[in-house]
Amino acid sequence: MDNRFIEAFSKYDMKVDQNAVKAIVKKAENDAEKGKNKETLKKIFSCIDLTTLKPTDNEDSVLAFVEKVNSFEDRFPDMPSVASICTYPCYASLVSRSLEVESVKTCCVSAGFPSAQTFFEVKVAETSLAIHDGADEIDIVQNAGRILNEDYETLAEETDEIKEVCGEKTLKVIIETGALGTLDNVKKAALLAMYSGADFIKTSTGKEVPGADPESFCVMCQAIKEYYGETGRKVGIKAAGGISNPKEALLYWTIAGNILGKEWLDNTSFRIGASRLANSILKEITSEVHF
């Protein structure tokens, strides 16, 4: 292992106490049930990255998706808008040009999503093109295979250069927790992403391996807290992969609040990547669906 990563990791307890994590999740489950109300659900709704990443996406379907966001405020004036629309990078221009809601960001997956198994030059070029075409936020995947064989230097260099391409735009790094095998690896991956420039760390692509799970999310939040204490840099957290109903969303919201504090509970520092969750929350609050 490169000396600089030995030095960085030495500042943290890299052995995760699984029993302690389970206890934190259990408490959050109880707190989430008590804290359920319409106002909290509205706040969670405002943190959704509304996502369409289907093989059947095309210009017409993506445009229709954007128009649903554009018309949302008139139909539901008492609801906040979602945080962003997330698509494949080839639709960045279409989304950014068509999106009429100023508060909603254009988000694109990039850099060989969902596996990150492509040439580094392709990752950089794809990200650069998405930014050029209007993306405000970029979600990339950290190569899980390189974490498992401890090739931290390559991962760090890739993330650092992609962040340089992003500039002031938001970079979210997907840890793909379901592929890493242990919570210790999740913590290593989270810290590596943050030390390499991630503005957010994210649980999963929701594509090839198991998605978000509360234990991994808990470890990621703890890593953010420790990193913030060590460096003073605030990194956001995003849960994604299979979160489809208000009960699940409330659990992740509560875990983040319990570990990181209320200052993380807005869409500048907390996101949920979802395609079905928006309608589930909307139906709970208004008895209607829209997306």
Coordinates of N, CA, C and O in Angstrom, one line a residue, residues 144-145 148 175-182 185-186 203 209-210:
A144 N -14.9 -1.1 -7.7 CA -14.8 -2.0 -6.6 C -13.7 -3.0 -6.6 O -13.1 -3.4 -5.6
G145 N -13.3 -3.5 -7.8 CA -12.2 -4.4 -7.9 C -10.9 -3.9 -7.4 O -10.1 -4.6 -6.8
L148 N -10.8 -4.0 -3.7 CA -10.6 -5.3 -3.2 C -9.2 -5.8 -3.3 O -8.7 -6.6 -2.5
I175 N -19.8 4.2 -4.0 CA -19.0 3.2 -3.3 C -19.3 1.8 -3.8 O -18.4 0.9 -3.8
E176 N -20.5 1.5 -4.2 CA -21.0 0.2 -4.5 C -20.8 -0.8 -3.4 O -20.0 -1.8 -3.4
T177 N -21.4 -0.4 -2.3 CA -21.2 -1.1 -1.0 C -21.5 -2.6 -1.1 O -20.8 -3.4 -0.4
G178 N -22.5 -3.0 -1.9 CA -22.9 -4.4 -2.0 C -21.8 -5.3 -2.6 O -21.9 -6.5 -2.5
A179 N -20.8 -4.7 -3.2 CA -19.7 -5.5 -3.9 C -18.5 -5.6 -3.0 O -17.6 -6.4 -3.4
L180 N -18.4 -5.0 -1.9 CA -17.2 -4.9 -1.1 C -17.0 -5.9 -0.1 O -15.9 -6.0 0.5
G181 N -18.0 -6.6 0.3 CA -17.8 -7.8 1.2 C -17.8 -7.5 2.7 O -18.4 -8.3 3.4
T182 N -17.2 -6.5 3.1 CA -17.1 -6.2 4.5 C -17.3 -4.7 4.8 O -17.1 -3.8 3.9
N185 N -14.1 -2.7 4.4 CA -13.9 -2.2 3.1 C -14.7 -1.0 2.7 O -14.3 -0.1 2.0
V186 N -15.9 -1.0 3.2 CA -16.8 0.2 3.0 C -16.2 1.5 3.5 O -16.2 2.5 2.9
T203 N -24.1 5.2 -1.9 CA -24.1 3.8 -1.5 C -24.0 2.8 -2.7 O -23.4 1.8 -2.6
V209 N -25.3 -5.1 -8.3 CA -25.1 -5.8 -7.0 C -26.1 -5.2 -6.0 O -26.8 -4.2 -6.3
P210 N -26.3 -5.8 -4.8 CA -27.2 -5.3 -3.9 C -27.1 -3.8 -3.6 O -25.9 -3.3 -3.6

